[in-house]
Coordinates of C-alpha atoms (C1' of nucleotides) in Angstrom, one line a residue:
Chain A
X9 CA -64.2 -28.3 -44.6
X10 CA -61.9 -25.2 -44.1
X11 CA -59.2 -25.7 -42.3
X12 CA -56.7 -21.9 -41.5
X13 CA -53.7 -22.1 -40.6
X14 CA -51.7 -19.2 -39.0
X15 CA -47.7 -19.7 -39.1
X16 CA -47.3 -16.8 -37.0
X17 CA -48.7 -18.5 -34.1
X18 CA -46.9 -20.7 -31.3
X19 CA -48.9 -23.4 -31.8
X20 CA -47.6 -26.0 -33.2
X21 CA -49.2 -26.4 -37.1
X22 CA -50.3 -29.9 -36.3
X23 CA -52.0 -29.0 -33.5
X24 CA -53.9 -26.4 -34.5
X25 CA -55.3 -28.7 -37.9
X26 CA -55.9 -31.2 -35.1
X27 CA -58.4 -28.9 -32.9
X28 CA -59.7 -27.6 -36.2
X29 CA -60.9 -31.0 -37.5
X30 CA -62.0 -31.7 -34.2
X31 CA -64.1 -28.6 -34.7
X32 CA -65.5 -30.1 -37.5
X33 CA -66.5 -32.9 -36.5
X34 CA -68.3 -31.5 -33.4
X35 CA -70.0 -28.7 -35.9
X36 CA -71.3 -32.0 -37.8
X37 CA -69.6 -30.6 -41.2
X38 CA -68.0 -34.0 -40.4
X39 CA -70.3 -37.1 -39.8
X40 CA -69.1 -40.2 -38.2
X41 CA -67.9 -42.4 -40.9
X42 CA -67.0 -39.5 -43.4
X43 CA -63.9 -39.4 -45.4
X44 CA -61.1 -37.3 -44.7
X45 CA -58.8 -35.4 -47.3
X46 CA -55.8 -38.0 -47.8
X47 CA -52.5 -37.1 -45.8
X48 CA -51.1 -35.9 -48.9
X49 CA -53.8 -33.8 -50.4
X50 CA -54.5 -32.0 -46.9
X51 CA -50.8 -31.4 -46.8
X52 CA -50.8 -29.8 -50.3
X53 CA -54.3 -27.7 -49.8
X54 CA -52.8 -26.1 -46.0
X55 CA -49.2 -25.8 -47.7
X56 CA -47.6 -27.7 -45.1
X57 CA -45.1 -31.1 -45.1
X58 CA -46.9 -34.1 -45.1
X59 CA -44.7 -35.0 -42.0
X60 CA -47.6 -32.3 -40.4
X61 CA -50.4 -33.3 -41.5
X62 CA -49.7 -36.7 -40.8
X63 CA -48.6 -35.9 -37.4
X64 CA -52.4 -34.5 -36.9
X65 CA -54.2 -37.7 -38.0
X66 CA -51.8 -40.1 -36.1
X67 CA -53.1 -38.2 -33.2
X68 CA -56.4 -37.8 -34.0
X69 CA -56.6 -41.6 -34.8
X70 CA -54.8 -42.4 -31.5
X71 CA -57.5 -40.5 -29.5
X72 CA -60.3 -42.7 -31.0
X73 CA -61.4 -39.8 -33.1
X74 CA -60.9 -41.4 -36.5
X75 CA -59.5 -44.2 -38.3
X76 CA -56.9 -44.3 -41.0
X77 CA -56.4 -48.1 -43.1
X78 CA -53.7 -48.3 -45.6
X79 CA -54.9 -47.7 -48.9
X80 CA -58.4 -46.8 -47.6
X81 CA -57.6 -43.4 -46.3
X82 CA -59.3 -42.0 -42.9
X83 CA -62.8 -41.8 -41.8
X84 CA -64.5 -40.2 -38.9
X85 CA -64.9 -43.0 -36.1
X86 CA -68.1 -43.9 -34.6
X87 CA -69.2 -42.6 -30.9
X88 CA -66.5 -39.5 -31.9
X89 CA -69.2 -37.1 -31.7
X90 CA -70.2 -38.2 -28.2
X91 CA -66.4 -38.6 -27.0
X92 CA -65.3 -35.7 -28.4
X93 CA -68.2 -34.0 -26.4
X94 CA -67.4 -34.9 -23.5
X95 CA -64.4 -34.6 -23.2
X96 CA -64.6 -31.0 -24.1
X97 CA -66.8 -30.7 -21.4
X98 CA -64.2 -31.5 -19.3
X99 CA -61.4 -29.9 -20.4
X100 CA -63.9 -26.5 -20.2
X101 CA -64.3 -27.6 -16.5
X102 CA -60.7 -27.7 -16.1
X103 CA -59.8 -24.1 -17.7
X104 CA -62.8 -22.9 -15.7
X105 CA -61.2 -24.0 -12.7
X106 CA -58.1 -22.5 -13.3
X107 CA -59.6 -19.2 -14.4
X108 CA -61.5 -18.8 -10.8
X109 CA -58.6 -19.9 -9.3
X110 CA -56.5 -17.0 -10.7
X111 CA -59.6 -14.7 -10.1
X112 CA -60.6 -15.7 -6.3
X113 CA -56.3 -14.4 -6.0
X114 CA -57.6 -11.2 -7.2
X115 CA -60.5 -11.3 -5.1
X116 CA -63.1 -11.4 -7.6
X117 CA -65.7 -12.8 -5.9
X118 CA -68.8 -15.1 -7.3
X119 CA -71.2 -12.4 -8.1
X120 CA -68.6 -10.0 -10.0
X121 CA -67.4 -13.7 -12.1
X122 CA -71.2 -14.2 -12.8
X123 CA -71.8 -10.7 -14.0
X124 CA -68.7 -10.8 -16.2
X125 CA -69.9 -14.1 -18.1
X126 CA -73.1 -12.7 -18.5
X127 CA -71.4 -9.6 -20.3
X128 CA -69.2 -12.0 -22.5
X129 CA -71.9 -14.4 -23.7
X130 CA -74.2 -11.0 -24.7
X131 CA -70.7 -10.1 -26.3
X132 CA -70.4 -13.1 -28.3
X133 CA -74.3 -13.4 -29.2
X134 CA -73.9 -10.0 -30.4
X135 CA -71.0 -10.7 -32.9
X136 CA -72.0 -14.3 -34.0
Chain B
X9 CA -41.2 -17.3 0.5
X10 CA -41.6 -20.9 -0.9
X11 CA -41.0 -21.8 -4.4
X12 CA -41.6 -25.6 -6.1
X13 CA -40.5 -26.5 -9.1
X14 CA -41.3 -29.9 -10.8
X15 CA -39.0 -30.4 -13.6
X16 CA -40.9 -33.2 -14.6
X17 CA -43.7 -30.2 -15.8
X18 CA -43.9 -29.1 -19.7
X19 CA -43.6 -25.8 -17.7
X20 CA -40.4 -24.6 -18.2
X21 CA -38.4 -23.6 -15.0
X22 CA -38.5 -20.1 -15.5
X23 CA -41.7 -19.9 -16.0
X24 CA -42.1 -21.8 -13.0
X25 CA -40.2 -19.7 -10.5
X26 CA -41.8 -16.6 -12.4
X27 CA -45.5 -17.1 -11.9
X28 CA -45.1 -18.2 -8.1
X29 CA -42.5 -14.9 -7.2
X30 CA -45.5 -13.2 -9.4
X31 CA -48.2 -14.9 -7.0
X32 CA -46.6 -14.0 -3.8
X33 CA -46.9 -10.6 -5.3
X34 CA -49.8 -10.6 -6.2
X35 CA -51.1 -12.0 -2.6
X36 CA -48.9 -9.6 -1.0
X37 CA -46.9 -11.7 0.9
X38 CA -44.0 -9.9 -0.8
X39 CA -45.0 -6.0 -0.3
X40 CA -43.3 -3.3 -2.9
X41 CA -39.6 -2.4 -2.0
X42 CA -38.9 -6.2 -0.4
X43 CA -35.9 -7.4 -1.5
X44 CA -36.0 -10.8 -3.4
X45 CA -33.4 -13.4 -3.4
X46 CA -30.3 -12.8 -5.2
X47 CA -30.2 -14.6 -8.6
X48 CA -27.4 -17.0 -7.4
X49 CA -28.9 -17.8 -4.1
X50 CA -32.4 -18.7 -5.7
X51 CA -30.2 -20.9 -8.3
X52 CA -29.1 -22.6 -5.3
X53 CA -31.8 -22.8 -3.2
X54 CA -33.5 -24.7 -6.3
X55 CA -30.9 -26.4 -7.7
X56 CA -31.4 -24.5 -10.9
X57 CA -28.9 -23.2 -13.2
X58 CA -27.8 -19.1 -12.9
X59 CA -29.2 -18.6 -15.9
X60 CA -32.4 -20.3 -15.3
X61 CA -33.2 -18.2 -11.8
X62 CA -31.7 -15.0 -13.7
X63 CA -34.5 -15.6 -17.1
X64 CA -37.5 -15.5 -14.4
X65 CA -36.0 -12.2 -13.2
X66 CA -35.5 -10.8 -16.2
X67 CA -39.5 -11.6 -17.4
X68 CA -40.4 -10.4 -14.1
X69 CA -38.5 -6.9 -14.4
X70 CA -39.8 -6.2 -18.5
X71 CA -43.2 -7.1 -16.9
X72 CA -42.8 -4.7 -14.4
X73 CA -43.3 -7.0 -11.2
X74 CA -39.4 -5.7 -10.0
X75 CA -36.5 -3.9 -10.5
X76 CA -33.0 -5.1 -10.5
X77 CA -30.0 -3.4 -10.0
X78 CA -26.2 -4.4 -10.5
X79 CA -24.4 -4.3 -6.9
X80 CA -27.8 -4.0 -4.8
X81 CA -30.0 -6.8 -6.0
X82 CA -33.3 -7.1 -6.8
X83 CA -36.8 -5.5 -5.5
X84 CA -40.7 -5.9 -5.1
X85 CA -41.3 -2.6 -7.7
X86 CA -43.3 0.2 -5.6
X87 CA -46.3 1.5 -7.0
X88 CA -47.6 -1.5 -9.2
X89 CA -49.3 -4.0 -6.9
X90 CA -52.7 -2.3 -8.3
X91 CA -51.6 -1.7 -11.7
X92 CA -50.5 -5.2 -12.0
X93 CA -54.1 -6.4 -10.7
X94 CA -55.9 -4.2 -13.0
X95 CA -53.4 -6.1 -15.6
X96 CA -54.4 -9.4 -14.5
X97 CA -58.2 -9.3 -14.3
X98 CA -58.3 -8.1 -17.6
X99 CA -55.8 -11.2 -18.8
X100 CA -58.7 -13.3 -16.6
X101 CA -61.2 -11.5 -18.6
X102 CA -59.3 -12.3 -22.4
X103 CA -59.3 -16.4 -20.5
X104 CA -62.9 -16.6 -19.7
X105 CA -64.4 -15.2 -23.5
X106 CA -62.2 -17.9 -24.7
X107 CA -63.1 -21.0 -22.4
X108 CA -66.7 -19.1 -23.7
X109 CA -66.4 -19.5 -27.0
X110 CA -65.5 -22.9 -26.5
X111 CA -68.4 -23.8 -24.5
X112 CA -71.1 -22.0 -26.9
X113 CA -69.4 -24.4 -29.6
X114 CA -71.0 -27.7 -27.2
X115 CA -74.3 -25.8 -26.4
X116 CA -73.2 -25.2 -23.3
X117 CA -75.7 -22.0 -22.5
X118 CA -75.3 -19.0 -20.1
X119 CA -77.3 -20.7 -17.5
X120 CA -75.4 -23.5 -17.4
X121 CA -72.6 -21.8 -17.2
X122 CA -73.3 -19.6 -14.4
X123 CA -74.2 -23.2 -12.6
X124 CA -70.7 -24.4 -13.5
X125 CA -68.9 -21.5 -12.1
X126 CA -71.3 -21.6 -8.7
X127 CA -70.4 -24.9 -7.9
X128 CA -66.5 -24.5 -8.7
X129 CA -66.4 -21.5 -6.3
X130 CA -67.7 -23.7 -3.9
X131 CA -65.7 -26.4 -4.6
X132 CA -62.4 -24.0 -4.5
X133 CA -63.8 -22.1 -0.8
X134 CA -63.8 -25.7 0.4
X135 CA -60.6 -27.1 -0.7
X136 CA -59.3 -23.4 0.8
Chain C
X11 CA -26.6 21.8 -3.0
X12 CA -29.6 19.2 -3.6
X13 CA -28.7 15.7 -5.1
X14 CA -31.3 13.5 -5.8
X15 CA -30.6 9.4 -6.5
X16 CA -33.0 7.2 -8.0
X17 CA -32.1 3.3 -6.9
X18 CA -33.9 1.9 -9.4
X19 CA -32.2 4.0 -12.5
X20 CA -30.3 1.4 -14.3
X21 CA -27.6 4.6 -14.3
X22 CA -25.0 3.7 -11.8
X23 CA -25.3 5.8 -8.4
X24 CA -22.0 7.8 -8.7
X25 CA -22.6 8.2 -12.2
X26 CA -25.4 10.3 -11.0
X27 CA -23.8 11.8 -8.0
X28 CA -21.0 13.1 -11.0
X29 CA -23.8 14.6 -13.3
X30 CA -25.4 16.7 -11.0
X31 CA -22.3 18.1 -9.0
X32 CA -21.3 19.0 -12.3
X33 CA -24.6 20.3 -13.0
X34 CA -24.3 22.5 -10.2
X35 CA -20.9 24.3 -11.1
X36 CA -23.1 24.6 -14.3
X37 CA -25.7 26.5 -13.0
X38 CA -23.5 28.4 -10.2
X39 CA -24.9 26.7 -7.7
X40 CA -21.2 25.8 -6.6
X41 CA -18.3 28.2 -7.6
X42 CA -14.8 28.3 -8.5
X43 CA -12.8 27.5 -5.5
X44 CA -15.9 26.3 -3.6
X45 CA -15.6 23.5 -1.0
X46 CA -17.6 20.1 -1.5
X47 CA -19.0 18.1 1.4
X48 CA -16.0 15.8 2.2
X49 CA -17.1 12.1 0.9
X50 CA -18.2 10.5 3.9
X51 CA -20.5 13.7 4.9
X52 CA -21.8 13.1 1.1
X53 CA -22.3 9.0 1.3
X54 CA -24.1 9.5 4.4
X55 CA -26.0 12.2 3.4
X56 CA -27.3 10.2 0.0
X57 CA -27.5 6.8 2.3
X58 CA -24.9 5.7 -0.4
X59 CA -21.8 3.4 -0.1
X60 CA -18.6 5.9 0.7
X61 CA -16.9 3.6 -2.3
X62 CA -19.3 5.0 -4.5
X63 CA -19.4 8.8 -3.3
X64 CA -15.3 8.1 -3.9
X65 CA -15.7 7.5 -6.5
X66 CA -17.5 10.4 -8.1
X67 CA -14.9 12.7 -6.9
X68 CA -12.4 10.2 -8.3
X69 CA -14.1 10.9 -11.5
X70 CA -15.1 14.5 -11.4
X71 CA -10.7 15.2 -10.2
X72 CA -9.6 13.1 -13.2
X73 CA -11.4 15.1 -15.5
X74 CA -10.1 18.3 -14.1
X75 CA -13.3 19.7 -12.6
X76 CA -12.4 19.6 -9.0
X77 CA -9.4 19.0 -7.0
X78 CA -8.8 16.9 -3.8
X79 CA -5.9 16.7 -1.2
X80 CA -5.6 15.0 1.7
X81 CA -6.5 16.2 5.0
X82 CA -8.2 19.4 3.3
X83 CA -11.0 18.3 1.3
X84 CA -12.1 18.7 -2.3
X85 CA -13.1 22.3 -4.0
X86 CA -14.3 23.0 -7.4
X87 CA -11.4 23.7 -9.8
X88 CA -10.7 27.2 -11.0
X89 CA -11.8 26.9 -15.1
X90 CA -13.9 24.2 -14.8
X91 CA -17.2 26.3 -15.6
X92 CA -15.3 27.3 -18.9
X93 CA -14.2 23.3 -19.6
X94 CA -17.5 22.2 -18.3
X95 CA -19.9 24.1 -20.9
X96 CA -17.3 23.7 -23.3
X97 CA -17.1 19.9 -22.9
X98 CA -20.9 19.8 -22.4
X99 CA -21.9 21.7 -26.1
X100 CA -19.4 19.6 -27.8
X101 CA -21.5 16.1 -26.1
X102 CA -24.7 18.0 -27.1
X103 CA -23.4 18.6 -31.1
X104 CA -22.5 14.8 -30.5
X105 CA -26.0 13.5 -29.1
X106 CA -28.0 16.0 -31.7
X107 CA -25.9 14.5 -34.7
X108 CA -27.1 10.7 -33.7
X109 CA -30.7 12.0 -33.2
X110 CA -30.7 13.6 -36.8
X111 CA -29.2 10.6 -37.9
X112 CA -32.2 8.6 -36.7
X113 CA -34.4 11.1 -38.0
X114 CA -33.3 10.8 -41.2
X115 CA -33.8 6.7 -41.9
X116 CA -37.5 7.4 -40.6
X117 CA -37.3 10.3 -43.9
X118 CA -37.9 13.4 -41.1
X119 CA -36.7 16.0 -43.5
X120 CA -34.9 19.0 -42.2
X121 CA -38.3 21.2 -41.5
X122 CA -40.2 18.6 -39.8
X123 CA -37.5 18.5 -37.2
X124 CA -36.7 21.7 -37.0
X125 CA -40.6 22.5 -36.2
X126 CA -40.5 19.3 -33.7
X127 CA -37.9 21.2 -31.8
X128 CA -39.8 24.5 -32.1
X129 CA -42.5 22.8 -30.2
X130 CA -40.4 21.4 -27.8
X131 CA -38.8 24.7 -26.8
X132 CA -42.0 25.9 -26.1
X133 CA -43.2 22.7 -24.0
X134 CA -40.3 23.0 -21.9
X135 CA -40.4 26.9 -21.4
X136 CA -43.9 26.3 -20.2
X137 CA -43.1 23.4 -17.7
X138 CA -40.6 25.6 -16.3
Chain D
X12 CA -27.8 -7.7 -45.2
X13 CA -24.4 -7.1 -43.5
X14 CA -23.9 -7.2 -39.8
X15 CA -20.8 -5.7 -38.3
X16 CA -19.9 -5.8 -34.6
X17 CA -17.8 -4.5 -32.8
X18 CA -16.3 -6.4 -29.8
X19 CA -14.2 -3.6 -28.2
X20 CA -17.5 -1.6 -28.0
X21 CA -19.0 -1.0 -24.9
X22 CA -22.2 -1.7 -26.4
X23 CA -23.6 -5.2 -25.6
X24 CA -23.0 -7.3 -29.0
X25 CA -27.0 -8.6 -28.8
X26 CA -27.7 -4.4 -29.0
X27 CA -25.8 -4.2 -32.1
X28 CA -27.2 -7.0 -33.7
X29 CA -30.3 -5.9 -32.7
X30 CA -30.1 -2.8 -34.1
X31 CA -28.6 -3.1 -37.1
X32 CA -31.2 -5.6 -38.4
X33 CA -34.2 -3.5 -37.1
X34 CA -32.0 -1.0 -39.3
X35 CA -32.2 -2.9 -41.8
X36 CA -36.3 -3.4 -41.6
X37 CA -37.0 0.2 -41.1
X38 CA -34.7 1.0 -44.6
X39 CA -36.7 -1.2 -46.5
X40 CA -34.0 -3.9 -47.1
X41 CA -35.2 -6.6 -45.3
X42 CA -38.9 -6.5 -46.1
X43 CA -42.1 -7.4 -44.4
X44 CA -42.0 -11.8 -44.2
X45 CA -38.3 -12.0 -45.5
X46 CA -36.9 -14.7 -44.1
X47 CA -34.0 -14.1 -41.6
X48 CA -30.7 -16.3 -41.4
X49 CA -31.1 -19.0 -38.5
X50 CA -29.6 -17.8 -35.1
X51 CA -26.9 -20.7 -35.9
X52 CA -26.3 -19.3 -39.1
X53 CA -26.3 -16.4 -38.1
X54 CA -23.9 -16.8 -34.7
X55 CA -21.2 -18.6 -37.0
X56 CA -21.0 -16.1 -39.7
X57 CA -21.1 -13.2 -36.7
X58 CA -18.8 -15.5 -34.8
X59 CA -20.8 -15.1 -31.4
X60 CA -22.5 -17.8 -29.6
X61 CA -26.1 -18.7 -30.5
X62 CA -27.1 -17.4 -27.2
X63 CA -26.3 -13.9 -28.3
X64 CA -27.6 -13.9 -31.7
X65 CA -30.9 -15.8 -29.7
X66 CA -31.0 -12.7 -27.6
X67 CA -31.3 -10.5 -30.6
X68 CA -34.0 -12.1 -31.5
X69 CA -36.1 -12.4 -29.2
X70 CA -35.6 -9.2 -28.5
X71 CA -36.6 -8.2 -31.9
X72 CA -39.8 -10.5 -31.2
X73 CA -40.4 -9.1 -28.1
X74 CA -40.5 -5.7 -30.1
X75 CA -42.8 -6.8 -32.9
X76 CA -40.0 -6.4 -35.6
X77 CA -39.5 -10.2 -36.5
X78 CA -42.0 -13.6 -36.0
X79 CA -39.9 -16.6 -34.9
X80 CA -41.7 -20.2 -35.1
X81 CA -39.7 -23.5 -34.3
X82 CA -38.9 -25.6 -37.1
X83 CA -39.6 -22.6 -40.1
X84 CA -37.2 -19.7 -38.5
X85 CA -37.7 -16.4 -38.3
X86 CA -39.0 -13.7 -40.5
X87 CA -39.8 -10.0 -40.2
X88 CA -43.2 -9.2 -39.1
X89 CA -46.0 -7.9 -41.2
X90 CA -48.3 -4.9 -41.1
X91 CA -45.5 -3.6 -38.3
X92 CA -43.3 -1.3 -40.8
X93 CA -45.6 1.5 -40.4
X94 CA -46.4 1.1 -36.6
X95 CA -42.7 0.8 -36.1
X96 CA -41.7 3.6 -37.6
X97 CA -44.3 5.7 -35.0
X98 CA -43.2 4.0 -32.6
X99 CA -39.3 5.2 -33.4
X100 CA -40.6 8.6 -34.3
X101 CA -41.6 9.0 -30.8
X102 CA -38.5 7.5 -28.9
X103 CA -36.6 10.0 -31.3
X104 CA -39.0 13.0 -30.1
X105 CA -38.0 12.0 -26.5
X106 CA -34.6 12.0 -27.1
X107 CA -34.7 14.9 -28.5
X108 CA -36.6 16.7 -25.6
X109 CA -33.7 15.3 -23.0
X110 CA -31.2 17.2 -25.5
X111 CA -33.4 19.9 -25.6
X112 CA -33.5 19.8 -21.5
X113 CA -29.7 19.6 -21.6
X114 CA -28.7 22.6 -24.3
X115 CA -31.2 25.2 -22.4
X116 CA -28.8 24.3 -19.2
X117 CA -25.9 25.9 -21.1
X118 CA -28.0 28.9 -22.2
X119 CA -28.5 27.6 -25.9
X120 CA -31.6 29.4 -27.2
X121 CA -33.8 28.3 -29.6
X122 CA -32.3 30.2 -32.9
X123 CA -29.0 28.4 -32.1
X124 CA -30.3 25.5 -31.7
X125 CA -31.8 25.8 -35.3
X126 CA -28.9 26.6 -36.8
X127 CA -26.8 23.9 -35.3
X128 CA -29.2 21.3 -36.8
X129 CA -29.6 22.9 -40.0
X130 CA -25.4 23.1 -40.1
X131 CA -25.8 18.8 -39.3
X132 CA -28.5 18.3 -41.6
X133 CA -26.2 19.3 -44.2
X134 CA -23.2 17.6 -43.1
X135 CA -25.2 14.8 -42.4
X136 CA -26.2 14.9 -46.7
X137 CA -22.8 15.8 -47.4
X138 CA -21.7 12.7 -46.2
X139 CA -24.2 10.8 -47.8
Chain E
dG17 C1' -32.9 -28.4 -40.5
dT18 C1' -35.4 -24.9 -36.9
dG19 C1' -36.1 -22.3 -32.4
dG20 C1' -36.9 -23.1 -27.0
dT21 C1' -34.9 -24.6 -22.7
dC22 C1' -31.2 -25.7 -19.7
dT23 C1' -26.5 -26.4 -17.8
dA24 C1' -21.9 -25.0 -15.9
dG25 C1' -18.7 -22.4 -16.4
dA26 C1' -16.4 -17.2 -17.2
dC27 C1' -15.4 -11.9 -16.9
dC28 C1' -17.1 -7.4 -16.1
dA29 C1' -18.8 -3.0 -13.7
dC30 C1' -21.1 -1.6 -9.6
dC31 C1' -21.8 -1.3 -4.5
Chain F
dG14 C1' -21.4 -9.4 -2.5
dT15 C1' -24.7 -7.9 -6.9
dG16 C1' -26.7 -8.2 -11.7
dG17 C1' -25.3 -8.0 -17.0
dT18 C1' -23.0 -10.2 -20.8
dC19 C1' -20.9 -14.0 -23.1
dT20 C1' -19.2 -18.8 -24.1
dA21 C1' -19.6 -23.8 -25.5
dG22 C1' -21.8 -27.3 -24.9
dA23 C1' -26.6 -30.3 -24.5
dC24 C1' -31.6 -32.2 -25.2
dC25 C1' -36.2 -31.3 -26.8
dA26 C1' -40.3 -30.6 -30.0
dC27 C1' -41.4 -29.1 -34.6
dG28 C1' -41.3 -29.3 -39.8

DNA sequence: GTGGTCTAGACCACC
DNA sequence: GTGGTCTAGACCACG
């Protein structure tokens, strides 16, 4: 698993290890009931306090995404794939939303949005 | 013009007060050269602090939105209503390859994409 | 004699009103002994505050290019082209000596900048 | 890296700050992900408020010169050096050109010109 | 500890 | 009256 982290960035560091292990797990590098890196060694690979990286599993853990036991370490919890899923699905739904709401103000209509996501997913098949 | 704040929002104020002045703009119900509220009176009007109502201005001016003045006030900036469009729909345009990118990470494919935005314009015509 | 005010300069109005009255003793536009429009012909004729038109001549008499008295108006001062161009080379030396100070952290050596303003002799003889 | 300001100044205090640590980046001093003092730090050893040194910050940020992050501080940007040393190339060919504008008002010509910046060129090293 | 936001005062130059 | 600058406090999330 490679977690990067960029300092320069507003996002907070324990958020973006958060969405990158979530990444992960939705990629399948991660399998339900797979170990995670201890708190400590994931804080001494990224460089970062081990208040951070603990910071990211406590809310990973508290979104059902894994679970931590003391002494055990952390595993991927089971059903994450499918939650995780969906709720991505939503939460696209939702940034969708807001995006044709800020376009309909411009007065991009439904065929000029349509053509413009057709251009972006060539554009992103063509770099992948 | 009508501006609401909720302070209870992770927005903070300013950006609050900026993106509806920005909106009204946008949707020209302020036209370029209109004055704006003086920075005090806004401050009032919301019960926000001076410095609060003055930070939105400030973003709004660098941004180019309107110019301020000591003595006269503050003004709708003449000549930018289209500029500031062509601004926005390609800051709509860097939104939408992102909320793509995250939707070819769940499979999500063009078609069902272009289904998803069809039935949100739909949904947003009605609300409307 | 044509003055021109931009509102949304962040230079204040009479500051500009002062420039290019003395602008136009300068050029010979306006001569020794010359009358000036009294102040309230000038605010109206600008659309400008008589406080600030006031103050401009307020400005231009304490620095000795015009004089004022009551009843009979205000009329360019008898030397003032002399102090004017005098006073003007001496702020030019001034501004020059910051610019090659600049110029010189960024390591633009005596030729470079000496070409640079070649070029920019030419540029502006061509605009003309 | 020393800071002086300069409160009689009609300059705002933020502007000096501001400039004498971009200043300070341009001549090499403060290099490319130095670590900069904390705006508390560095309004108690200034003596300001931390909204002013704050101010020249974020101004610095705004400008590319310095990366701020909550809970690590700030540091001077990388890859920027170069870029903002064309970028201050060009304001100082602007200013230049309004001198310019100004000394051909007073009928300097372009040989006197040359010699008054070869005479402050040398001062200039003199002092040096 | 850090920076980000917010408040309630103040003085200034400009109009 | 206006906006621009500055002060001395405060609370928050982040590391």
């Amino acid at each position: 698993m490679n977690i990067i982290i960029t300092t320069t960035s507003k996002e907070p560091i324990y958020e973006q290890i958060k969405k990158q292990i979530q990444l992960n797990i939705l990629k399948g590098v991660l399998k339900e009931g797979d170990p995670l890196p201890s708190i400590r060694q994931l804080a001494k690979e990224l460089r970062v306090s081990v208040i951070t990286s603990k910071k990211s599993y406590e809310e990973l853990e508290r979104e059902g995404y894994i679970v931590s036991s003391v002494g055990r370490g952390s595993f991927v919890a089971s059903n994450t794939v499918q939650i995780l899923k969906e709720k991505q699905r939503n939460a696209i739904k939702d940034k969708l939303r807001m995006v044709i709401d800020e376009a309909r103000l411009l007065d991009i209509d439904l065929d000029e949005m349509v053509e413009k996501i057709k251009l972006l997913y060539q554009e992103a098949e063509n770099i992948e």
